[in-house]
Amino acid sequence: MNPKETITPAKSALMLSIAALVLTVYVWFFLHAESQISIAILSVAAILVVILSRRFGVTLQVEQSAARRPGLSRWLAVGCGLALIAAFYNSHFVLLMLCGVLLYSTACLGLTVQFGYSGVANFAGAAFFGIGSYATAVLATHTAVPHVLVILISGVSAAVIGSLLILPVLRTRGHYAALVTIAFGILFKTFIEVNDVLGGPQGLQVPGLNLFGFSLNDGFSLFGLEISFYVPYALLSLAMFAGVYALVNALERSWVGLSMDVVRTDETAASTFGLNIVRWKVIAFTMGNFFAGIAGGLYGMIIAFVAPNNFTFGDSLLMLSIVILGGLGNIAGLIPAAMIVLILPEKLQFIQEYRFLLYAALVIVILLFRPQGLLPRKTRIFFARKGS
């Protein structure tokens, strides 16, 4: 294909539909594969296809089509998610992995707002994810608050605690600000380990989600088929990710996103143009922690148990790996990056013990050879009015 060839709307829709179908089928085969040899073959095949598609301009054509039809791209992505959930309607483990990918990606949307949009360092993503999980465990167990509100309150809890942490972060710069968040993550894990009210090192059980009188932990059948109780959770996880994605995407395209981008790029220039640097950093940090909190709240209900070892500094690095692998500031790359980071080690059992080494190697390779991540970040173009 000629990369310079004009892409018509009809051709864009066709290319996006074919790409979505191919990706859905490939992911189905990958999730369905059980032998280590077949998984390795599928992984190598994916790498070869990516290299060849870039070599012959297919990837560029698809990227241009997605830029031309962003709405269709998002609907096709949602359709792919629904198709995979339907395909694995009775597979508990696969559905649980899909929930993990979607909810970790939701938390990473928050990190993207912090890191990619406003330049605020946060190496404690797992801690805010954990705050949401523990808040959900306590509220759902000891109060009669509807569970939908419990998840929202969990997000608010993470945001409020984060608003306290932002004070020392703003008083430091560079790697010192990162160290503040690292220290907070370690303190959070230590606090819940020694706090008997929160279960100590043994953790807490989390009640299942009750939605409008329907308990999602109860299995059900449909047209004579036994449906996994993880299906409603997977649908909720997809809805949560899609909602937060739409919000962050709208934020990026708005004057709010532009202001954050200016603050990240050059604080001196931002101050010159009258932007309140502290305000925008606080907004970004608070918003990002809220997203991590609601994702953590739903995640706690899905796994039905939370413990300090679920929210370590290593888990924060895992989230950062997803953000960097997907492309810093690029929300479209989070899902494929999360699938690589979360699902690949689960499938290739022999690398389980070396997964953090794998994450480090992936980050190094991406930073050296493709710093924009798996997918290129869309460039903002703002048109000034005449005379402005």
CSV table of C-alpha atoms in Angstrom, one decimal:
chain,number,residue,atom,x,y,z
A,1,MET,CA,0.0,0.0,0.0
A,2,ASN,CA,1.1,3.5,-0.7
A,3,PRO,CA,1.2,5.5,2.6
A,4,LYS,CA,0.6,8.7,0.6
A,5,GLU,CA,-2.6,7.4,-1.0
A,6,THR,CA,-5.7,9.4,-0.1
A,7,ILE,CA,-8.0,7.5,2.2
A,8,THR,CA,-11.7,7.9,1.6
A,9,PRO,CA,-14.2,7.7,4.5
A,10,ALA,CA,-15.5,4.4,3.1
A,11,LYS,CA,-12.0,2.9,2.8
A,12,SER,CA,-11.2,4.2,6.3
A,13,ALA,CA,-14.3,2.4,7.7
A,14,LEU,CA,-13.4,-0.8,5.8
A,15,MET,CA,-9.8,-0.8,7.0
A,16,LEU,CA,-10.8,-0.2,10.6
A,17,SER,CA,-13.4,-2.9,10.5
A,18,ILE,CA,-10.9,-5.4,9.1
A,19,ALA,CA,-8.3,-4.4,11.7
A,20,ALA,CA,-10.8,-4.8,14.5
A,21,LEU,CA,-11.9,-8.2,13.3
A,22,VAL,CA,-8.3,-9.4,12.9
A,23,LEU,CA,-7.3,-8.2,16.3
A,24,THR,CA,-10.4,-9.7,18.0
A,25,VAL,CA,-9.7,-13.1,16.3
A,26,TYR,CA,-6.0,-13.0,17.3
A,27,VAL,CA,-6.8,-12.1,20.9
A,28,TRP,CA,-9.4,-14.9,21.0
A,29,PHE,CA,-6.8,-17.4,19.8
A,30,PHE,CA,-4.2,-16.1,22.3
A,31,LEU,CA,-6.6,-16.3,25.3
A,32,HIS,CA,-7.8,-19.7,24.2
A,33,ALA,CA,-4.3,-21.1,23.8
A,34,GLU,CA,-3.0,-23.3,26.6
A,35,SER,CA,0.2,-24.9,25.6
A,36,GLN,CA,3.4,-22.9,26.0
A,37,ILE,CA,4.5,-23.7,22.4
A,38,SER,CA,1.3,-22.3,20.9
A,39,ILE,CA,1.5,-19.2,23.0
A,40,ALA,CA,5.1,-18.6,22.0
A,41,ILE,CA,4.2,-19.1,18.3
A,42,LEU,CA,1.4,-16.7,18.5
A,43,SER,CA,3.6,-14.1,20.3
A,44,VAL,CA,6.3,-14.4,17.6
A,45,ALA,CA,3.7,-14.2,14.8
A,46,ALA,CA,2.3,-11.0,16.3
A,47,ILE,CA,5.8,-9.5,16.3
A,48,LEU,CA,6.4,-10.5,12.7
A,49,VAL,CA,3.0,-9.1,11.6
A,50,VAL,CA,3.7,-5.8,13.3
A,51,ILE,CA,7.1,-5.5,11.7
A,52,LEU,CA,5.8,-6.4,8.2
A,53,SER,CA,2.8,-4.2,8.5
A,54,ARG,CA,5.0,-1.2,9.3
A,55,ARG,CA,7.4,-2.1,6.5
A,56,PHE,CA,4.6,-2.1,3.9
A,57,GLY,CA,2.7,0.9,5.3
A,58,VAL,CA,-0.3,-1.0,6.5
A,59,THR,CA,0.1,0.3,10.0
A,60,LEU,CA,0.2,3.9,8.8
A,61,GLN,CA,-2.9,3.4,6.7
A,62,VAL,CA,-4.8,2.1,9.8
A,63,GLU,CA,-3.5,4.9,12.0
A,64,GLN,CA,-4.6,7.5,9.4
A,65,SER,CA,-8.0,5.8,9.2
A,66,ALA,CA,-8.4,5.9,12.9
A,67,ALA,CA,-7.5,9.6,13.0
A,68,ARG,CA,-10.1,10.2,10.2
A,69,ARG,CA,-12.8,8.2,11.9
A,70,PRO,CA,-12.2,8.5,15.7
A,71,GLY,CA,-15.8,7.8,16.6
A,72,LEU,CA,-16.0,4.6,14.6
A,73,SER,CA,-12.6,3.5,16.1
A,74,ARG,CA,-14.0,3.8,19.6
A,75,TRP,CA,-17.2,2.0,18.8
A,76,LEU,CA,-15.3,-0.8,17.1
A,77,ALA,CA,-13.0,-1.1,20.2
A,78,VAL,CA,-16.1,-1.4,22.4
A,79,GLY,CA,-17.5,-4.0,20.0
A,80,CYS,CA,-14.2,-6.0,20.2
A,81,GLY,CA,-14.5,-6.0,24.0
A,82,LEU,CA,-18.1,-7.2,24.0
A,83,ALA,CA,-17.3,-9.9,21.4
A,84,LEU,CA,-14.4,-11.2,23.6
A,85,ILE,CA,-16.6,-11.2,26.7
A,86,ALA,CA,-19.3,-13.1,24.8
A,87,ALA,CA,-16.8,-15.6,23.4
A,88,PHE,CA,-15.5,-16.5,26.9
A,89,TYR,CA,-18.9,-16.3,28.6
A,90,ASN,CA,-18.2,-19.4,30.8
A,91,SER,CA,-14.5,-19.0,31.3
A,92,HIS,CA,-13.9,-17.6,34.8
A,93,PHE,CA,-10.1,-17.2,34.5
A,94,VAL,CA,-10.1,-15.4,31.1
A,95,LEU,CA,-12.9,-13.1,32.2
A,96,LEU,CA,-11.0,-12.3,35.3
A,97,MET,CA,-7.9,-11.4,33.2
A,98,LEU,CA,-10.0,-9.2,31.0
A,99,CYS,CA,-11.4,-7.4,34.1
A,100,GLY,CA,-7.8,-6.9,35.3
A,101,VAL,CA,-6.7,-5.4,31.9
A,102,LEU,CA,-9.7,-3.0,31.8
A,103,LEU,CA,-9.4,-1.8,35.4
A,104,TYR,CA,-5.6,-1.4,35.3
A,105,SER,CA,-6.0,0.5,32.1
A,106,THR,CA,-8.6,2.7,33.8
A,107,ALA,CA,-6.1,3.5,36.6
A,108,CYS,CA,-3.5,4.1,34.0
A,109,LEU,CA,-5.8,6.7,32.4
A,110,GLY,CA,-5.4,8.5,35.6
A,111,LEU,CA,-1.6,8.2,35.5
A,112,THR,CA,-1.7,9.5,31.9
A,113,VAL,CA,-3.6,12.7,33.1
A,114,GLN,CA,-0.9,13.1,35.7
A,115,PHE,CA,2.3,12.2,33.9
A,116,GLY,CA,1.4,12.7,30.2
A,117,TYR,CA,-0.8,15.8,30.4
A,118,SER,CA,0.5,17.9,33.3
A,119,GLY,CA,3.9,16.4,34.1
A,120,VAL,CA,3.1,15.5,37.7
A,121,ALA,CA,5.1,12.5,38.9
A,122,ASN,CA,3.2,9.7,40.6
A,123,PHE,CA,5.0,6.4,41.5
A,124,ALA,CA,2.3,5.4,43.9
A,125,GLY,CA,-0.5,4.4,41.4
A,126,ALA,CA,-1.0,1.0,43.2
A,127,ALA,CA,-1.4,2.8,46.5
A,128,PHE,CA,-4.4,4.9,45.2
A,129,PHE,CA,-5.7,1.8,43.5
A,130,GLY,CA,-5.5,0.1,46.9
A,131,ILE,CA,-7.1,3.0,48.7
A,132,GLY,CA,-10.2,2.5,46.5
A,133,SER,CA,-10.2,-1.2,47.2
A,134,TYR,CA,-9.9,-0.9,50.9
A,135,ALA,CA,-12.5,1.9,51.1
A,136,THR,CA,-14.9,-0.3,49.1
A,137,ALA,CA,-14.2,-3.3,51.5
A,138,VAL,CA,-15.0,-1.2,54.6
A,139,LEU,CA,-18.0,0.7,53.2
A,140,ALA,CA,-19.6,-2.3,51.5
A,141,THR,CA,-19.2,-4.4,54.7
A,142,HIS,CA,-20.2,-2.0,57.4
A,143,THR,CA,-22.6,0.4,55.8
A,144,ALA,CA,-25.9,0.2,53.9
A,145,VAL,CA,-24.7,2.6,51.2
A,146,PRO,CA,-25.6,1.4,47.7
A,147,HIS,CA,-22.6,-0.2,46.1
A,148,VAL,CA,-22.6,2.1,43.1
A,149,LEU,CA,-22.1,5.0,45.5
A,150,VAL,CA,-19.5,3.0,47.4
A,151,ILE,CA,-17.4,2.8,44.3
A,152,LEU,CA,-17.7,6.6,43.7
A,153,ILE,CA,-16.9,7.3,47.4
A,154,SER,CA,-13.8,5.1,47.0
A,155,GLY,CA,-12.7,7.2,44.2
A,156,VAL,CA,-13.3,10.4,46.2
A,157,SER,CA,-11.3,8.9,49.1
A,158,ALA,CA,-8.3,8.3,46.8
A,159,ALA,CA,-8.7,11.8,45.5
A,160,VAL,CA,-8.9,13.4,48.9
A,161,ILE,CA,-5.8,11.6,50.2
A,162,GLY,CA,-4.0,12.4,47.0
A,163,SER,CA,-4.8,16.1,47.5
A,164,LEU,CA,-2.9,15.9,50.8
A,165,LEU,CA,0.1,14.2,49.1
A,166,ILE,CA,0.2,16.8,46.3
A,167,LEU,CA,1.4,19.5,48.8
A,168,PRO,CA,4.9,18.0,49.4
A,169,VAL,CA,5.0,16.9,45.7
A,170,LEU,CA,4.6,20.6,44.6
A,171,ARG,CA,7.3,21.7,46.9
A,172,THR,CA,9.9,19.4,45.2
A,173,ARG,CA,11.1,19.0,41.7
A,174,GLY,CA,12.2,16.2,39.4
A,175,HIS,CA,13.3,13.0,41.0
A,176,TYR,CA,12.7,14.4,44.4
A,177,ALA,CA,8.9,14.7,43.7
A,178,ALA,CA,9.0,11.1,42.4
A,179,LEU,CA,10.7,10.0,45.7
A,180,VAL,CA,7.8,11.6,47.7
A,181,THR,CA,5.3,9.4,45.9
A,182,ILE,CA,7.5,6.3,46.2
A,183,ALA,CA,7.7,7.0,50.0
A,184,PHE,CA,3.9,7.3,50.1
A,185,GLY,CA,3.4,4.0,48.4
A,186,ILE,CA,5.7,2.3,50.8
A,187,LEU,CA,4.0,4.0,53.8
A,188,PHE,CA,0.5,3.0,52.5
A,189,LYS,CA,1.5,-0.7,52.4
A,190,THR,CA,3.2,-0.6,55.8
A,191,PHE,CA,0.1,1.2,57.3
A,192,ILE,CA,-2.4,-1.4,56.1
A,193,GLU,CA,0.0,-4.3,57.2
A,194,VAL,CA,0.1,-3.1,60.8
A,195,ASN,CA,-3.5,-1.9,61.0
A,196,ASP,CA,-5.6,-4.6,62.5
A,197,VAL,CA,-8.9,-2.7,61.8
A,198,LEU,CA,-8.1,-3.2,58.1
A,199,GLY,CA,-7.2,-6.8,58.5
A,200,GLY,CA,-3.5,-6.4,58.9
A,201,PRO,CA,-1.3,-8.7,56.6
A,202,GLN,CA,-4.2,-11.1,56.2
A,203,GLY,CA,-6.3,-8.5,54.4
A,204,LEU,CA,-10.1,-8.1,54.2
A,205,GLN,CA,-12.9,-9.8,52.4
A,206,VAL,CA,-14.9,-7.7,50.0
A,207,PRO,CA,-18.6,-8.3,49.4
A,208,GLY,CA,-19.7,-8.8,45.8
A,209,LEU,CA,-21.3,-6.0,44.0
A,210,ASN,CA,-25.1,-5.6,44.4
A,211,LEU,CA,-26.6,-3.7,41.6
A,212,PHE,CA,-30.2,-2.7,41.8
A,213,GLY,CA,-31.0,-5.7,44.0
A,214,PHE,CA,-29.1,-8.1,41.8
A,215,SER,CA,-26.0,-9.8,43.2
A,216,LEU,CA,-23.4,-10.1,40.6
A,217,ASN,CA,-21.8,-13.0,42.4
A,218,ASP,CA,-24.8,-15.2,41.6
A,219,GLY,CA,-24.4,-17.1,38.4
A,220,PHE,CA,-27.2,-17.2,35.9
A,221,SER,CA,-28.2,-19.0,32.7
A,222,LEU,CA,-29.2,-17.5,29.4
A,223,PHE,CA,-30.9,-19.5,26.7
A,224,GLY,CA,-29.9,-22.7,28.5
A,225,LEU,CA,-26.2,-21.6,28.7
A,226,GLU,CA,-24.5,-21.3,32.1
A,227,ILE,CA,-23.0,-17.7,32.2
A,228,SER,CA,-20.0,-17.0,34.4
A,229,PHE,CA,-20.7,-14.5,37.2
A,230,TYR,CA,-17.6,-12.6,35.9
A,231,VAL,CA,-19.5,-11.6,32.8
A,232,PRO,CA,-21.5,-8.7,34.5
A,233,TYR,CA,-18.2,-7.6,36.2
A,234,ALA,CA,-16.4,-7.6,32.8
A,235,LEU,CA,-19.3,-5.6,31.3
A,236,LEU,CA,-19.0,-3.1,34.2
A,237,SER,CA,-15.3,-2.9,33.8
A,238,LEU,CA,-15.6,-2.2,30.1
A,239,ALA,CA,-18.3,0.5,30.8
A,240,MET,CA,-16.0,2.1,33.4
A,241,PHE,CA,-13.0,2.1,31.1
A,242,ALA,CA,-15.1,3.4,28.2
A,243,GLY,CA,-16.6,6.2,30.3
A,244,VAL,CA,-13.2,7.3,31.7
A,245,TYR,CA,-11.6,7.0,28.3
A,246,ALA,CA,-14.3,9.3,26.8
A,247,LEU,CA,-13.8,11.8,29.6
A,248,VAL,CA,-10.0,11.9,29.3
A,249,ASN,CA,-10.2,12.1,25.5
A,250,ALA,CA,-12.6,15.1,25.8
A,251,LEU,CA,-10.3,16.6,28.4
A,252,GLU,CA,-7.3,16.3,26.0
A,253,ARG,CA,-9.1,18.0,23.2
A,254,SER,CA,-10.4,20.9,25.4
A,255,TRP,CA,-8.8,24.1,26.7
A,256,VAL,CA,-8.2,22.3,30.0
A,257,GLY,CA,-6.0,19.7,28.3
A,258,LEU,CA,-4.2,22.4,26.4
A,259,SER,CA,-3.5,24.3,29.7
A,260,MET,CA,-2.2,21.1,31.3
A,261,ASP,CA,0.0,20.5,28.3
A,262,VAL,CA,1.5,23.9,28.5
A,263,VAL,CA,2.2,23.4,32.2
A,264,ARG,CA,4.0,20.1,31.5
A,265,THR,CA,6.0,21.5,28.5
A,266,ASP,CA,7.2,24.8,30.0
A,267,GLU,CA,6.2,26.1,33.4
A,268,THR,CA,7.9,29.4,32.7
A,269,ALA,CA,5.9,30.0,29.6
A,270,ALA,CA,2.7,28.9,31.4
A,271,SER,CA,3.3,31.4,34.1
A,272,THR,CA,4.0,34.1,31.5
A,273,PHE,CA,0.6,33.5,29.9
A,274,GLY,CA,-1.1,33.7,33.3
A,275,LEU,CA,-1.7,30.0,33.9
A,276,ASN,CA,-1.9,28.9,37.5
A,277,ILE,CA,0.6,26.1,37.6
A,278,VAL,CA,-0.3,24.8,41.1
A,279,ARG,CA,-4.0,24.8,40.3
A,280,TRP,CA,-3.6,22.7,37.1
A,281,LYS,CA,-1.2,20.2,38.8
A,282,VAL,CA,-3.6,19.8,41.7
A,283,ILE,CA,-6.5,19.2,39.3
A,284,ALA,CA,-4.6,16.6,37.3
A,285,PHE,CA,-3.3,14.8,40.4
A,286,THR,CA,-6.7,14.7,42.1
A,287,MET,CA,-8.5,13.6,38.9
A,288,GLY,CA,-6.0,10.9,38.2
A,289,ASN,CA,-6.3,9.5,41.7
A,290,PHE,CA,-10.1,9.5,41.5
A,291,PHE,CA,-9.9,7.3,38.4
A,292,ALA,CA,-7.5,4.9,40.1
A,293,GLY,CA,-9.8,4.8,43.2
A,294,ILE,CA,-12.9,3.9,41.4
A,295,ALA,CA,-11.0,1.2,39.4
A,296,GLY,CA,-9.6,-0.2,42.6
A,297,GLY,CA,-13.0,-0.2,44.2
A,298,LEU,CA,-14.5,-2.3,41.5
A,299,TYR,CA,-11.4,-4.5,41.3
A,300,GLY,CA,-11.7,-5.3,45.1
A,301,MET,CA,-15.3,-6.5,44.6
A,302,ILE,CA,-14.3,-8.6,41.6
A,303,ILE,CA,-11.5,-10.5,43.4
A,304,ALA,CA,-13.5,-10.5,46.7
A,305,PHE,CA,-10.4,-10.0,48.8
A,306,VAL,CA,-7.8,-7.3,49.4
A,307,ALA,CA,-4.5,-7.6,51.1
A,308,PRO,CA,-1.3,-5.4,51.4
A,309,ASN,CA,0.6,-7.6,48.9
A,310,ASN,CA,-1.9,-6.6,46.2
A,311,PHE,CA,-0.7,-3.0,46.3
A,312,THR,CA,3.1,-3.0,46.4
A,313,PHE,CA,5.6,-0.7,44.8
A,314,GLY,CA,6.1,-3.4,42.2
A,315,ASP,CA,2.5,-3.0,41.2
A,316,SER,CA,3.0,0.7,40.9
A,317,LEU,CA,5.9,0.0,38.5
A,318,LEU,CA,3.7,-2.4,36.6
A,319,MET,CA,1.2,0.5,36.0
A,320,LEU,CA,4.0,2.8,34.9
A,321,SER,CA,5.2,0.1,32.5
A,322,ILE,CA,1.7,0.1,30.9
A,323,VAL,CA,1.7,3.9,30.6
A,324,ILE,CA,5.2,4.0,29.1
A,325,LEU,CA,4.7,1.0,26.8
A,326,GLY,CA,1.4,2.4,25.5
A,327,GLY,CA,3.0,5.8,24.9
A,328,LEU,CA,3.3,8.6,27.5
A,329,GLY,CA,0.2,10.7,27.1
A,330,ASN,CA,-1.4,8.3,24.5
A,331,ILE,CA,-4.5,6.8,25.9
A,332,ALA,CA,-5.2,4.7,22.8
A,333,GLY,CA,-2.1,2.5,23.6
A,334,LEU,CA,-3.1,1.5,27.2
A,335,ILE,CA,-5.3,-1.5,26.4
A,336,PRO,CA,-2.7,-3.3,24.2
A,337,ALA,CA,0.1,-2.4,26.6
A,338,ALA,CA,-2.0,-3.7,29.5
A,339,MET,CA,-2.6,-7.0,27.7
A,340,ILE,CA,1.1,-7.5,27.1
A,341,VAL,CA,2.1,-6.6,30.7
A,342,LEU,CA,-0.7,-8.5,32.4
A,343,ILE,CA,-1.7,-11.4,30.2
A,344,LEU,CA,1.5,-12.5,28.6
A,345,PRO,CA,3.2,-13.5,31.9
A,346,GLU,CA,0.0,-15.3,32.9
A,347,LYS,CA,0.1,-17.3,29.7
A,348,LEU,CA,3.9,-17.9,29.6
A,349,GLN,CA,4.3,-19.5,33.0
A,350,PHE,CA,8.0,-19.9,32.7
A,351,ILE,CA,8.5,-16.1,32.8
A,352,GLN,CA,6.3,-15.6,35.8
A,353,GLU,CA,9.2,-15.3,38.2
A,354,TYR,CA,11.0,-12.9,35.8
A,355,ARG,CA,8.0,-10.7,35.0
A,356,PHE,CA,9.5,-7.5,36.6
A,357,LEU,CA,12.6,-8.1,34.6
A,358,LEU,CA,10.4,-8.4,31.5
A,359,TYR,CA,8.7,-5.1,32.4
A,360,ALA,CA,12.0,-3.3,32.9
A,361,ALA,CA,13.3,-4.7,29.6
A,362,LEU,CA,10.1,-3.6,27.7
A,363,VAL,CA,10.4,-0.1,29.2
A,364,ILE,CA,14.1,0.2,28.2
A,365,VAL,CA,13.4,-1.1,24.6
A,366,ILE,CA,10.5,1.3,24.2
A,367,LEU,CA,12.4,4.3,25.5
A,368,LEU,CA,15.4,3.5,23.2
A,369,PHE,CA,13.7,2.5,20.0
A,370,ARG,CA,10.1,3.8,20.1
A,371,PRO,CA,9.7,6.5,22.8
A,372,GLN,CA,6.2,7.4,21.5
A,373,GLY,CA,5.0,3.9,22.6
A,374,LEU,CA,3.0,1.2,20.8
A,375,LEU,CA,0.8,3.8,19.1
A,376,PRO,CA,1.7,7.4,18.2
A,377,ARG,CA,0.1,10.1,20.2
A,378,LYS,CA,-2.3,12.4,18.2
A,379,THR,CA,-0.9,15.8,17.7
A,380,ARG,CA,-3.2,18.6,18.9
A,381,ILE,CA,-3.9,21.2,16.3
A,382,PHE,CA,-5.6,24.4,17.4
A,383,PHE,CA,-6.8,27.0,14.9
A,384,ALA,CA,-6.7,30.5,16.0
A,385,ARG,CA,-9.5,32.9,14.9
A,386,LYS,CA,-8.6,35.7,12.6
A,387,GLY,CA,-7.5,38.7,14.5
A,388,SER,CA,-6.9,36.8,17.7
